[in-house]
Structure formats: C-alpha cells, structure tokens
mmCIF file of C-alpha atoms in Angstrom:
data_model
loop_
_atom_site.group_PDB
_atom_site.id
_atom_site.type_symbol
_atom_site.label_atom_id
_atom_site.label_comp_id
_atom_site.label_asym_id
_atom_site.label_seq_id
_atom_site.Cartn_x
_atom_site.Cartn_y
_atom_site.Cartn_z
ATOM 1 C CA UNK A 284 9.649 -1.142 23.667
ATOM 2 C CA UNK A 285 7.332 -3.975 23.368
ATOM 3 C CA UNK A 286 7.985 -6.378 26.253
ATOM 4 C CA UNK A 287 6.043 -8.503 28.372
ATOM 5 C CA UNK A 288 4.887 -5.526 29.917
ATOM 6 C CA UNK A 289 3.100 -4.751 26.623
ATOM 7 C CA UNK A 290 2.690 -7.334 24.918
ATOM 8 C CA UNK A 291 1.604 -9.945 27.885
ATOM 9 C CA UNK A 292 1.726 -12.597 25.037
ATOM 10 C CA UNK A 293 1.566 -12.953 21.348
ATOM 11 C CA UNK A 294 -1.486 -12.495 19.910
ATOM 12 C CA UNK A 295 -3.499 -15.045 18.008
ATOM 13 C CA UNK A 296 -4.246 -14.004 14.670
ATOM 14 C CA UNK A 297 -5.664 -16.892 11.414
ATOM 15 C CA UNK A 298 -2.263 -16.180 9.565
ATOM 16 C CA UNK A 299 -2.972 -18.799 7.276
ATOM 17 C CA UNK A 300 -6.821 -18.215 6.698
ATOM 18 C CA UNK A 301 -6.031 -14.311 6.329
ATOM 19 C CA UNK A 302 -3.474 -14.973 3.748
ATOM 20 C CA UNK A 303 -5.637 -17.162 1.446
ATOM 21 C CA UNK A 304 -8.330 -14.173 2.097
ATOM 22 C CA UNK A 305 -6.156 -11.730 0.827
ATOM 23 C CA UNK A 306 -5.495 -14.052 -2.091
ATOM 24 C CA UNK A 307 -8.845 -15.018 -3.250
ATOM 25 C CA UNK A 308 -9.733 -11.153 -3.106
ATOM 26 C CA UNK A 309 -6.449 -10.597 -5.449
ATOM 27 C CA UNK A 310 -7.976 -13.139 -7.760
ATOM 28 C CA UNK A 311 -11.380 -11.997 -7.860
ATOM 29 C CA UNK A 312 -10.021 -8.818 -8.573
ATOM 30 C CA UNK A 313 -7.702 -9.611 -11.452
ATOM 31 C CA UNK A 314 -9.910 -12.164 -12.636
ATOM 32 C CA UNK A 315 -12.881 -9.343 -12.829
ATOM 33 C CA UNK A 316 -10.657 -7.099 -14.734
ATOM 34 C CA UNK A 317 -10.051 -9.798 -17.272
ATOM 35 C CA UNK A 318 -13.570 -11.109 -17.845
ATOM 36 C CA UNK A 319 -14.315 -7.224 -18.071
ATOM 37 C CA UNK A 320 -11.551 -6.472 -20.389
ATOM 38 C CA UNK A 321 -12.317 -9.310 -22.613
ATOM 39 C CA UNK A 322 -15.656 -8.972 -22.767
ATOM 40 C CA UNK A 323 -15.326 -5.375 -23.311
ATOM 41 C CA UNK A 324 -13.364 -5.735 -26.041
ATOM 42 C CA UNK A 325 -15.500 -8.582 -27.776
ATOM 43 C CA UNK A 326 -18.347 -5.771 -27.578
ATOM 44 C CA UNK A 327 -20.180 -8.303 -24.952
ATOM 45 C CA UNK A 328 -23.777 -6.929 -24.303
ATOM 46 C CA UNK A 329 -23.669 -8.677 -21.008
ATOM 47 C CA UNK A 330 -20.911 -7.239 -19.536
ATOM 48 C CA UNK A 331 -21.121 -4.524 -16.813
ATOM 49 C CA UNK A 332 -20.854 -1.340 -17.180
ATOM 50 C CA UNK A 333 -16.950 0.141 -16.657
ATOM 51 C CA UNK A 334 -18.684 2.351 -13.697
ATOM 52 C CA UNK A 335 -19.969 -0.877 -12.121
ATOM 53 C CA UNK A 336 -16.779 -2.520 -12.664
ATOM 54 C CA UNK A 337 -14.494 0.480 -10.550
ATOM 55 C CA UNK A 338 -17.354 -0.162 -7.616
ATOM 56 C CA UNK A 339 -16.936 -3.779 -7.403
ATOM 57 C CA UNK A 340 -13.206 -3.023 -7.199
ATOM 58 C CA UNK A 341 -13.306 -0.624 -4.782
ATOM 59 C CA UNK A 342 -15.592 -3.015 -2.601
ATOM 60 C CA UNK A 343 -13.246 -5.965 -3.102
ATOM 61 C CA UNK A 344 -9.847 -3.322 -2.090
ATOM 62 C CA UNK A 345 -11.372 -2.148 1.182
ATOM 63 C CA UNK A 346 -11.236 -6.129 2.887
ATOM 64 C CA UNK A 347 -8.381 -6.433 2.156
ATOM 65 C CA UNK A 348 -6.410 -2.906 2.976
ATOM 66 C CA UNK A 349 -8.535 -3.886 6.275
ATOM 67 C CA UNK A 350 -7.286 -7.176 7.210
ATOM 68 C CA UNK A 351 -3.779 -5.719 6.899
ATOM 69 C CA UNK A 352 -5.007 -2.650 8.958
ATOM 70 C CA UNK A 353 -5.959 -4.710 11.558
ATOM 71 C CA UNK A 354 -4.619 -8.075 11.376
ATOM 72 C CA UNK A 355 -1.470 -7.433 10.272
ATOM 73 C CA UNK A 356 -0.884 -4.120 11.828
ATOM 74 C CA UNK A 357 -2.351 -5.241 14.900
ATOM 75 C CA UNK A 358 -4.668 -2.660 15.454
ATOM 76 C CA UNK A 359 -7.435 -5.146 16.407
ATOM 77 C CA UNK A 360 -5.329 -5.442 19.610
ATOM 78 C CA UNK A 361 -3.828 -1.927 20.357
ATOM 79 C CA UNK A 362 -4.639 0.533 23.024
ATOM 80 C CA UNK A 363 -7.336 3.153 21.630
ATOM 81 C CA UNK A 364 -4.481 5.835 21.389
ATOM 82 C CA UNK A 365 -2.779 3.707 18.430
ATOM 83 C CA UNK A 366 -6.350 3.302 16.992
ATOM 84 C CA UNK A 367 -6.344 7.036 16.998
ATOM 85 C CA UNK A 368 -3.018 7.893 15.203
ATOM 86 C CA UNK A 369 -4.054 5.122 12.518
ATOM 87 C CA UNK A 370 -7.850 6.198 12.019
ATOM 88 C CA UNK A 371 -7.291 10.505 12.595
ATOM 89 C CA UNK A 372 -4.902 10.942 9.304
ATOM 90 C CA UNK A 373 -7.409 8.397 7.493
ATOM 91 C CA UNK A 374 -9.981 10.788 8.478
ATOM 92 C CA UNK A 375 -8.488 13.384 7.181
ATOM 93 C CA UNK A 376 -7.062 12.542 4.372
ATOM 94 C CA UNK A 377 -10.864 11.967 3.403
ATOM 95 C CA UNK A 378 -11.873 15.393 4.143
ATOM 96 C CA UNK A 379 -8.774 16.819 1.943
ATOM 97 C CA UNK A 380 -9.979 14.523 -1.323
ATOM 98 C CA UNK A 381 -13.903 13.986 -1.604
ATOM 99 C CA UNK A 382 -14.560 17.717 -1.731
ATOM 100 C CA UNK A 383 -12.624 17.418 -5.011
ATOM 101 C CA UNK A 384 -14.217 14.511 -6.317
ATOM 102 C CA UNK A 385 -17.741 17.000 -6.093
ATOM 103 C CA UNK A 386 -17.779 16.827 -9.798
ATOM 104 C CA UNK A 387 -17.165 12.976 -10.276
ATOM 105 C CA UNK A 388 -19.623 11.410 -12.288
ATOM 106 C CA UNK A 389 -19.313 7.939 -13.518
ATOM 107 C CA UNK A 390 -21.161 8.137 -16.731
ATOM 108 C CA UNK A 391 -19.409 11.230 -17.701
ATOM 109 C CA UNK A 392 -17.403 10.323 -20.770
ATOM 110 C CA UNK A 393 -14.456 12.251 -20.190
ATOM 111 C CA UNK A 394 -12.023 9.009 -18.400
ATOM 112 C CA UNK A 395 -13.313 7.030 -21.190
ATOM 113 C CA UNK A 396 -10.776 6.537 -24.433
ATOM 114 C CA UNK A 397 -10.901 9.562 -26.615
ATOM 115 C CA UNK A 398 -13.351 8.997 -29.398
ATOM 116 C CA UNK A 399 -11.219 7.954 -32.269
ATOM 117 C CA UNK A 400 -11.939 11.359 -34.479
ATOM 118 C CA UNK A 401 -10.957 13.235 -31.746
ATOM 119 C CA UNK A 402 -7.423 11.540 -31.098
ATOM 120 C CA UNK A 403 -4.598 13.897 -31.891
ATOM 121 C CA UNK A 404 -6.586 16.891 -31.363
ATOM 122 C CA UNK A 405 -5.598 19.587 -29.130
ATOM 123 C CA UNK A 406 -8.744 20.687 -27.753
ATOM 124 C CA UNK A 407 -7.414 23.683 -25.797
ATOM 125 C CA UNK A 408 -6.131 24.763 -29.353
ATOM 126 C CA UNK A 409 -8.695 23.525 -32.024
ATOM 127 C CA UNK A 410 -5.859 22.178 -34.311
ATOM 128 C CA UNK A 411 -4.830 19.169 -35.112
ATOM 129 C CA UNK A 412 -1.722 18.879 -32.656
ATOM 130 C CA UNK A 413 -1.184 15.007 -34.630
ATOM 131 C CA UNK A 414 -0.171 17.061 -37.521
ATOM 132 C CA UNK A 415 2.608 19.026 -36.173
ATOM 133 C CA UNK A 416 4.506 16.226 -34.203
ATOM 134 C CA UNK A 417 5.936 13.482 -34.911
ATOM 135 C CA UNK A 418 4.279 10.318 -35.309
ATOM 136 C CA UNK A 419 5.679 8.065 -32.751
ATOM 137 C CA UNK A 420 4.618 10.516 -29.956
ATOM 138 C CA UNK A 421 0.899 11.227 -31.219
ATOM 139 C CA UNK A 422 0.491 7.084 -31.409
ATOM 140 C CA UNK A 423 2.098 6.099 -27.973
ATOM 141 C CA UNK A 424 -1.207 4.352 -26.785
ATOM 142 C CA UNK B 4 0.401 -0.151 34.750
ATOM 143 C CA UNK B 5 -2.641 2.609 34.549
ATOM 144 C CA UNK B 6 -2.090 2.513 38.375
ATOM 145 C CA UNK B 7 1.368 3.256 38.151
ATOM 146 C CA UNK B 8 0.842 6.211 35.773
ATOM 147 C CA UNK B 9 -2.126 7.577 37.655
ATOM 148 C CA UNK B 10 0.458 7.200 40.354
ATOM 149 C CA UNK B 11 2.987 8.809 38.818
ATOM 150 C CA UNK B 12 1.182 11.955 37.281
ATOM 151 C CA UNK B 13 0.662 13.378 41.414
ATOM 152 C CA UNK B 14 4.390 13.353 42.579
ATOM 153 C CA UNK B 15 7.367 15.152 41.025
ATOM 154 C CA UNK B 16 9.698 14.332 38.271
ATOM 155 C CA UNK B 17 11.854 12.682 40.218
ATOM 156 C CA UNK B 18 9.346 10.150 42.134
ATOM 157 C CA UNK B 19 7.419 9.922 38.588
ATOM 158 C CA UNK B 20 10.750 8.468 37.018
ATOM 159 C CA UNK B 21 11.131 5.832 40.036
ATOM 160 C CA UNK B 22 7.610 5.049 39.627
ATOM 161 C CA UNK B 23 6.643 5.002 35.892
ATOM 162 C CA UNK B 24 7.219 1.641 34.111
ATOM 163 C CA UNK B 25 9.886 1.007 32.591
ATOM 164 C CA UNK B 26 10.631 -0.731 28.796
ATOM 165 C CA UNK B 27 13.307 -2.700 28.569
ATOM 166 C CA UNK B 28 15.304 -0.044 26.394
ATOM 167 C CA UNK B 29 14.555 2.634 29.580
ATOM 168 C CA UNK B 30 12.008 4.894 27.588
ATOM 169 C CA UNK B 31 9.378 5.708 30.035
ATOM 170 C CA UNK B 32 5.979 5.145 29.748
ATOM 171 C CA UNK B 33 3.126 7.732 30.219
ATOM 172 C CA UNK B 34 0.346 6.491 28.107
ATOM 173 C CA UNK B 35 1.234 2.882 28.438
ATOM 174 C CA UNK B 36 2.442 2.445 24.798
ATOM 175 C CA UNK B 37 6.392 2.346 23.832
ATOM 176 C CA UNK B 38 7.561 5.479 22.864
ATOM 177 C CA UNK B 39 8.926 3.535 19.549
ATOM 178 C CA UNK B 40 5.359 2.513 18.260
ATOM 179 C CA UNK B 41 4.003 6.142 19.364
ATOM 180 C CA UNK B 42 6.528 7.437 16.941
ATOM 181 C CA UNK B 43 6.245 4.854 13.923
ATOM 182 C CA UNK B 44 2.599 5.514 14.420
ATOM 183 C CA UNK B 45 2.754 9.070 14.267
ATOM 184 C CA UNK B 46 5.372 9.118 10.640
ATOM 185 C CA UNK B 47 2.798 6.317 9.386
ATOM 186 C CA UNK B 48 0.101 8.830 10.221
ATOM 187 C CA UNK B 49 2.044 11.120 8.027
ATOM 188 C CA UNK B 50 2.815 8.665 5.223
ATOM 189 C CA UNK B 51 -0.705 8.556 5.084
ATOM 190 C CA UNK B 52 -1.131 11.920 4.352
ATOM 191 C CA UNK B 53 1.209 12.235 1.796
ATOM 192 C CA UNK B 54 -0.074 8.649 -0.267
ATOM 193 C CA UNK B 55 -3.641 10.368 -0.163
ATOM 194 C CA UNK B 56 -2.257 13.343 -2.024
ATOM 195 C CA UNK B 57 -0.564 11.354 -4.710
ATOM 196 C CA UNK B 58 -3.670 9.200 -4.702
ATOM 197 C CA UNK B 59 -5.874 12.046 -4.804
ATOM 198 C CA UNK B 60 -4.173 14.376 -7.559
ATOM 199 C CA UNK B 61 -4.784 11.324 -9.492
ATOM 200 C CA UNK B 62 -7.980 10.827 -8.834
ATOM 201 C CA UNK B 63 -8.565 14.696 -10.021
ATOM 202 C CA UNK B 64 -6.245 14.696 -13.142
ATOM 203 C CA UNK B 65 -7.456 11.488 -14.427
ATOM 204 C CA UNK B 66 -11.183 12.458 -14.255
ATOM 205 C CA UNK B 67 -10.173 15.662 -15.345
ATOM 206 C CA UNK B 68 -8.640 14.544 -18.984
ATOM 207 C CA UNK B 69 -10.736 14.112 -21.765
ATOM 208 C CA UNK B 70 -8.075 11.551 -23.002
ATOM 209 C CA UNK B 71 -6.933 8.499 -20.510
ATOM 210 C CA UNK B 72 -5.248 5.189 -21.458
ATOM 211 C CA UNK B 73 -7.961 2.378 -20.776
ATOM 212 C CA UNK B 74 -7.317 -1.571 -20.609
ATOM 213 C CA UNK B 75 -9.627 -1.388 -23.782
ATOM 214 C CA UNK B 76 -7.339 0.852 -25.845
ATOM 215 C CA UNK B 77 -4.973 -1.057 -28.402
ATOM 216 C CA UNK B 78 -0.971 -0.769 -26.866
ATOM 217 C CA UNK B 79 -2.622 -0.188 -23.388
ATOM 218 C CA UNK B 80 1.145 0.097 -21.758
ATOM 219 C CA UNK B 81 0.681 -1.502 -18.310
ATOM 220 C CA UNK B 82 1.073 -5.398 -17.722
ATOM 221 C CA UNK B 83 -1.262 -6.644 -15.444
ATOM 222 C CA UNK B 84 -0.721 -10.061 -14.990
ATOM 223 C CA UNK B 85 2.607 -9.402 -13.984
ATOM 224 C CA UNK B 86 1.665 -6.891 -11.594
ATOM 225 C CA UNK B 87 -0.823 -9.308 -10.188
ATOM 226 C CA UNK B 88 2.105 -11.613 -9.012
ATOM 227 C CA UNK B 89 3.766 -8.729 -7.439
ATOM 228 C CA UNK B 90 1.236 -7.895 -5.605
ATOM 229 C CA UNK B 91 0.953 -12.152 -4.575
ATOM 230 C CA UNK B 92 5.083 -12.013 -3.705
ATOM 231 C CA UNK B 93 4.419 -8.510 -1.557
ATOM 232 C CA UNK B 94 1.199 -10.727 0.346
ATOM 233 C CA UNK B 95 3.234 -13.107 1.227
ATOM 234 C CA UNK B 96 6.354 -10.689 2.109
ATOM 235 C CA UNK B 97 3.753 -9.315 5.037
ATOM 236 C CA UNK B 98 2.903 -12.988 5.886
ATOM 237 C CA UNK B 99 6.003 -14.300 6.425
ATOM 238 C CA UNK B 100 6.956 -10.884 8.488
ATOM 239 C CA UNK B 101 4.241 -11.818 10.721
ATOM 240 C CA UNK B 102 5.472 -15.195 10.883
ATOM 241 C CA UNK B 103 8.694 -14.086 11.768
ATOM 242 C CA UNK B 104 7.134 -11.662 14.447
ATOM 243 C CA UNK B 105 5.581 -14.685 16.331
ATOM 244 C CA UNK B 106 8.519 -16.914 16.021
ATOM 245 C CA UNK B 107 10.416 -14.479 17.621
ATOM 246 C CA UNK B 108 8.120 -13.815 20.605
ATOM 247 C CA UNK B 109 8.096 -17.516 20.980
ATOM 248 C CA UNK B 110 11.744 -17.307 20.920
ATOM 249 C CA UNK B 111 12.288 -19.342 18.185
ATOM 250 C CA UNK B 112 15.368 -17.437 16.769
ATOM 251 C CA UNK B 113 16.183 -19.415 14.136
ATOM 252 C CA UNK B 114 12.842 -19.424 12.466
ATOM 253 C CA UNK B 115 12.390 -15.847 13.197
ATOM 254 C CA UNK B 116 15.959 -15.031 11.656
ATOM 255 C CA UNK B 117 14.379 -17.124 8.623
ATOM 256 C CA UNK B 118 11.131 -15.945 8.006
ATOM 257 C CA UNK B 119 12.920 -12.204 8.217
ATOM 258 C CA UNK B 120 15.473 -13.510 5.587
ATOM 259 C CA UNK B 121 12.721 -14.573 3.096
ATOM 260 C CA UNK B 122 10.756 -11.233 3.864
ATOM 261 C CA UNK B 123 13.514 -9.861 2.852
ATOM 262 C CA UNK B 124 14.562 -11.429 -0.466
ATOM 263 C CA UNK B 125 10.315 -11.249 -1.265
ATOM 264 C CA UNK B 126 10.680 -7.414 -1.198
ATOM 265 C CA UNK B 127 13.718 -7.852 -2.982
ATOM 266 C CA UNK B 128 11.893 -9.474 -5.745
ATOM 267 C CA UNK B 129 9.290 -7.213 -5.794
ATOM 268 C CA UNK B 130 11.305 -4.117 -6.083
ATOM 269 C CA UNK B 131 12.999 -5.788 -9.343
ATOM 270 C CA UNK B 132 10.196 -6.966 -11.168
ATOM 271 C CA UNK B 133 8.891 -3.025 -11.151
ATOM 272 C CA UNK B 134 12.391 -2.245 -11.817
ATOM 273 C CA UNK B 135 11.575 -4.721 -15.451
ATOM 274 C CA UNK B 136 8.579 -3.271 -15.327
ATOM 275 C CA UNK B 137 9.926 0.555 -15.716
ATOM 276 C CA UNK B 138 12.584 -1.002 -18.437
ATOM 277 C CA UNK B 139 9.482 -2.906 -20.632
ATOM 278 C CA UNK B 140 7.175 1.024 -20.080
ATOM 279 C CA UNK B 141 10.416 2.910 -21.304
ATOM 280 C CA UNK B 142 11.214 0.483 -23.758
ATOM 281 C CA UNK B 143 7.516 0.725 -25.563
ATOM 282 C CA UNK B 144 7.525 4.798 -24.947
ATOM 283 C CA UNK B 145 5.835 4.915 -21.639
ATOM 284 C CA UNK B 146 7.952 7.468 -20.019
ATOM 285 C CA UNK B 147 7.417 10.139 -17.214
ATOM 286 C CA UNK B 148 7.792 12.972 -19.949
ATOM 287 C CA UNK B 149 5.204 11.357 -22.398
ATOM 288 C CA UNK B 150 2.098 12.241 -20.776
ATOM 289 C CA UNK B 151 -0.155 13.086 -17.710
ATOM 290 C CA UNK B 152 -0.779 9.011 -16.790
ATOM 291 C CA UNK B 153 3.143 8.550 -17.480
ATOM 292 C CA UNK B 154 3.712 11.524 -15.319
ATOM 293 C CA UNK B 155 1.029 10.247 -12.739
ATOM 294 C CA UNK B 156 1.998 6.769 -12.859
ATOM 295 C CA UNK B 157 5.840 6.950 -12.531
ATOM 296 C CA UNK B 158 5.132 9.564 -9.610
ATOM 297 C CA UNK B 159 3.048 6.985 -7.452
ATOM 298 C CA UNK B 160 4.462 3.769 -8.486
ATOM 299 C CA UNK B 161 7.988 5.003 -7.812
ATOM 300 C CA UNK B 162 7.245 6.696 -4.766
ATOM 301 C CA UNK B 163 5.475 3.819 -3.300
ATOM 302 C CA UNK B 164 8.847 1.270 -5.100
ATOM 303 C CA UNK B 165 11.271 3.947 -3.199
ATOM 304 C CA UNK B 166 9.512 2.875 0.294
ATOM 305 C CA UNK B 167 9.652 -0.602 -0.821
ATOM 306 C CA UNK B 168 13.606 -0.253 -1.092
ATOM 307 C CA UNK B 169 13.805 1.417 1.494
ATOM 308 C CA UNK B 170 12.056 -1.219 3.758
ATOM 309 C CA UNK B 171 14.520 -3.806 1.786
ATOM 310 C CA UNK B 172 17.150 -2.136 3.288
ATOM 311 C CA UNK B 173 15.543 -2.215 6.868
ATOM 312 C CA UNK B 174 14.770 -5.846 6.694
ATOM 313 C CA UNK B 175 18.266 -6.878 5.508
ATOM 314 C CA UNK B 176 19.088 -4.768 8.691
ATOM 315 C CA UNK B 177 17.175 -6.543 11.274
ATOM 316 C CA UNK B 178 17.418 -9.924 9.435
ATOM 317 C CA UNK B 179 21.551 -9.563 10.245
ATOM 318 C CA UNK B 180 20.690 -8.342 13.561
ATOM 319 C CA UNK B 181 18.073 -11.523 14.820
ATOM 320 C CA UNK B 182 21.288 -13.466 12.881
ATOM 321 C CA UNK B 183 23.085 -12.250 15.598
ATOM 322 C CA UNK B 184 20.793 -12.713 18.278
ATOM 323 C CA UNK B 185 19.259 -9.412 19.126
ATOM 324 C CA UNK B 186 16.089 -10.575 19.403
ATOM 325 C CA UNK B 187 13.973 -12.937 21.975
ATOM 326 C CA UNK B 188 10.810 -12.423 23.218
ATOM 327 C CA UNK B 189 11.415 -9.617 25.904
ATOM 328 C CA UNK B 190 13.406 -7.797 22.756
ATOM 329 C CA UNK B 191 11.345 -7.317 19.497
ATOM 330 C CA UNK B 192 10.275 -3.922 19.180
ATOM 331 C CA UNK B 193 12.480 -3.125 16.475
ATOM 332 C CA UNK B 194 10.929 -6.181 14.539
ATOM 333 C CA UNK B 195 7.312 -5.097 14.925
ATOM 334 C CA UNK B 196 8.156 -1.263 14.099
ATOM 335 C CA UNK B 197 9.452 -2.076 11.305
ATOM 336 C CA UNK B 198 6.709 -4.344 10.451
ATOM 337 C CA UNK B 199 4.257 -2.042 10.669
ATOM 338 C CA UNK B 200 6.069 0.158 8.225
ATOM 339 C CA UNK B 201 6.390 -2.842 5.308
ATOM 340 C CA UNK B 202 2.518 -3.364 6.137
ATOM 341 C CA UNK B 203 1.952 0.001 5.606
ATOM 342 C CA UNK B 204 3.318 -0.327 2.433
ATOM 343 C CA UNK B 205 2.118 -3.770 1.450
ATOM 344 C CA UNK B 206 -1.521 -1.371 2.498
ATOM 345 C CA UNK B 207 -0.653 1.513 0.126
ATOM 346 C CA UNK B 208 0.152 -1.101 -2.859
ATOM 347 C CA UNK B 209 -3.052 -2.615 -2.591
ATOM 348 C CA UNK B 210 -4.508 0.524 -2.903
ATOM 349 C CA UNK B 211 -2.418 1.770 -5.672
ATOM 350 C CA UNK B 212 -3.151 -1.997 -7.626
ATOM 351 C CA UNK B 213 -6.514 -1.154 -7.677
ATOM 352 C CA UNK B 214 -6.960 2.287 -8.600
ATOM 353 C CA UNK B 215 -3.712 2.712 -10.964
ATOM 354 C CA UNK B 216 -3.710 -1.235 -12.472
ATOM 355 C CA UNK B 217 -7.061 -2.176 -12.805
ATOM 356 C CA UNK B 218 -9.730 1.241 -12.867
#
C-alpha cells in the first residue's frame, strides 16, 4: 500500500510543462507525416526519403513513451527493484524482436506500394489473381 | 525501514511479523515496496511482453509483403487526423490521472474525485472514436478478413482499445469509490495502481500511433 511510509510525500513532477512536451512531439509528428505525405505525393524532389522519415519518427516516439515511463509512471522516483520489473521485460522483449528484423533494410522496396503492373498479381502463383475475383476485393486500397 | 527488514530477516516468523512494517492494508513488507505495486509491476512486465509480440509480428509481416498500404496510395484506409486527436484526448486522460493522484495525496477529495471523473469520460471518448473509427474502416472495406494490414491492424488496435475499456471500467470504479471517500492521503494505492496500468496503455498507444498510423 502506498502510505506515508512509502510515499513520505508527493512527488514533484512539471505536469504542465510535460504535457505541452508530449504535445508538441504529437504535432511534430503528425505535422511531419503531412508535409511528407504531401510532398510525396506532389513528387517533391526535396522531400526526405520515406526511410528518413520512419527514423525521425522513431526518434520523436522514444521522448515521449519516456516521459510517461518515468514521469508519469514514476519510475524516476521508485526503488531500483521497480526499475527492474519495468526495464527486464523491455530488455527482453528486445532480444525476442531485433534478431528478426536481421533482414530489415530500408531501401529494400518490398514495404513500398506495389508497382502498379504488378497490382493484382499473385506472385506465389504467377497469375493474375485480379482476374479471378471480384473487383471490389482486388481494388480495396 | 531497511533496518527493520534487515532486522526482521534474523528472527523467526513470528518476531519477523511483529517487526516488519506494516501498510496500511496489513500486507507486509520485505523489500520495502507494497506488495500491490510489486504485483501491477510484475502483470505490466507481462503486458509488455505480449504488446512486443503484436508489435513485432508486425514489424516482420509488414516488411515481409511485397504489397503494403502506404499514406501515398490512393483510398489509403486509415484517418490520421482523427487519430491524432485521440491520441491528444488519451494525453490528457494520463494528465489529469496524475492530477487526480496529487490531489488526492494532498487530500483534496473533491478535486481528486474530479480529475478521476474526467479521466474517466476522456477514455470514454477515446474508446468511441476507434469504435467510429472501426465503423468508417468496415464501411469503406477495411475489414479483419480483407488482408494481412486489416488482419494486423484490427489485431493491435483492438487489443490495445480492449485494455482501454477495460481501464474505463476501472476508472469508473475508483472514480465512485474516491466519490465515496475511500481515498485520502494515507489511502491511495488503488489510485496509483491503477494509474500505472492506464499509463501503460496511454505508453503502448504512442507506440502503436507511430509505427501503425504514421510509418
């Protein structure tokens, strides 16, 4: 139970500062996705690269799944035990997935949109699957 | 209270339970930590485990596919603006949780009981909105059936909404009980347990924004 005996007082934490953090990293994020989306689309020569794109994302995630790690979940003022459960399943869970990821290359084109003579082709098969079902499911996307 | 346990761990059981400390619900304490938080730690700890794999098959299965939905394609199915303000309403859920968390161990009941209220009705929002969101995918052919990313998407989304609900509930629960004045400032553990379970999940959706919304 977390009593005085614990908890000697509350603890002081920037709620509001941490909050408009977590916001202006939500709007950098969404507002990255758009500029990239737009200027993707447009055929932009100046916009970055998809690959560079999913980096700055994953930079601008990791503040903010931390400040709620450790702000918000307290862990900037728990005993080293709770540090352990929280960090030890983090841990591994990242030795379970990036041996999987061996293969990942960015540049590879295979996450990239099917190139549009290939759409509707079942590649495992080598005929055109498009032809043999019904419209409305070949076309979803 | 390390002197107590250190005092505690050289006599028998029946000296260590007159000696160990004692929370105010009567669990003793060995390592110094509540026996409440050891265990919300240790199913979070799980939870974590079992996000990764979701996260992690879909890591695999999208890089995997030589054919993937991007935001570039023409009837690219997922809305992200509106996503974007979910994610905003489930911030400010674990804000005013935290709020409510202080206010309580200030024993300001009232505020507590209010900030717990609008924590609650903010995850109640945000579980309907996906709930419209599910309706608008289905309605445009999205479905779980259609394809791998419908398969994938539905599978972490709806986990990840299910925990949401789930944590709904819980706050409605506690919200009713600091109504009632369960709570003061030598009482909150059930507040901050829970808490640190709709963190965890305000965590895993920031997570899931990212890789599922906007890579």
């Amino acid at each position: 139970m977390s009593t005085a005996t614990e908890h000697a007082h509350e603890h002081r934490m920037p709620l509001w500062g941490l909050f408009l953090a977590l916001l202006a990293l939500t709007a950098a994020e969404v507002g990255l996705y758009e500029i990239w989306l737009h200027g993707a689309k447009a055929g932009d020569p100046f916009i970055p690269k998809y690959a560079m794109v999913l980096i700055i994302l994953i930079v601008l995630t990791l503040p903010k799944a931390a400040i709620v790690l450790i702000y918000f979940m307290h862990l900037k003022f728990e005993k080293q035990f709770v540090i352990g459960l929280a960090i030890v399943p983090l841990v591994f869970a990242a030795i379970c997935v990036l041996p999987t990821l061996a293969d990942l290359r960015l540049n590879k084109p295979t996450y990239r949109a099917l190139p549009a003579e290939l759409k509707g082709h079942d590649l495992n098969h080598g005929h055109d699957a498009a032809a043999s079902e019904p419209e409305e499911e070949a076309s979803v996307y | 209270m390390s002197h107590a346990t250190a005092h505690a761990s050289t006599h028998g059981p029946a000296t260590r339970h007159k000696e160990a400390p004692l929370m105010a619900h009567g669990s003793i304490l060995q390592t110094g930590i509540s026996n409440g938080k050891i265990a919300i730690w240790l199913f979070l700890g799980s939870e974590i485990m079992f996000f990764t794999g979701l996260i992690g098959a879909y890591i695999v299965l999208r890089f995997a596919q030589t054919s993937w939905p991007t935001p570039t394609d023409e009837g690219y199915p997922l809305n992200v603006p509106l996503t974007a303000l979910n994610t905003f309403f489930l911030i400010c859920s674990s804000v005013t949780l935290v709020a409510a968390l202080q206010a309580i161990q200030r024993d300001e009941r009232s505020k507590g009981t209010w900030m717990l209220a609008a924590t609650t009705i903010i995850g109640a929002i945000f579980v309907g909105i996906q709930a419209f969101e599910y309706i608008e995918l289905y309605q445009h052919g999205c479905r779980p059936d259609t394809d791998l990313f419908g398969s994938c998407f539905y599978a972490m989304t709806g986990f990840h909404g299910f925990h949401v609900f789930l944590g709904v509930v819980a706050m409605a629960v506690i919200t009713c009980m600091s109504a009632c004045g369960k709570f003061s400032s030598k009482n909150y553990a059930i507040v901050e347990n829970t808490g640190l379970y709709w963190h965890f999940v305000d965590l895993v959706w920031i997570v899931l924004f990212a890789i599922v919304y906007l890579m």
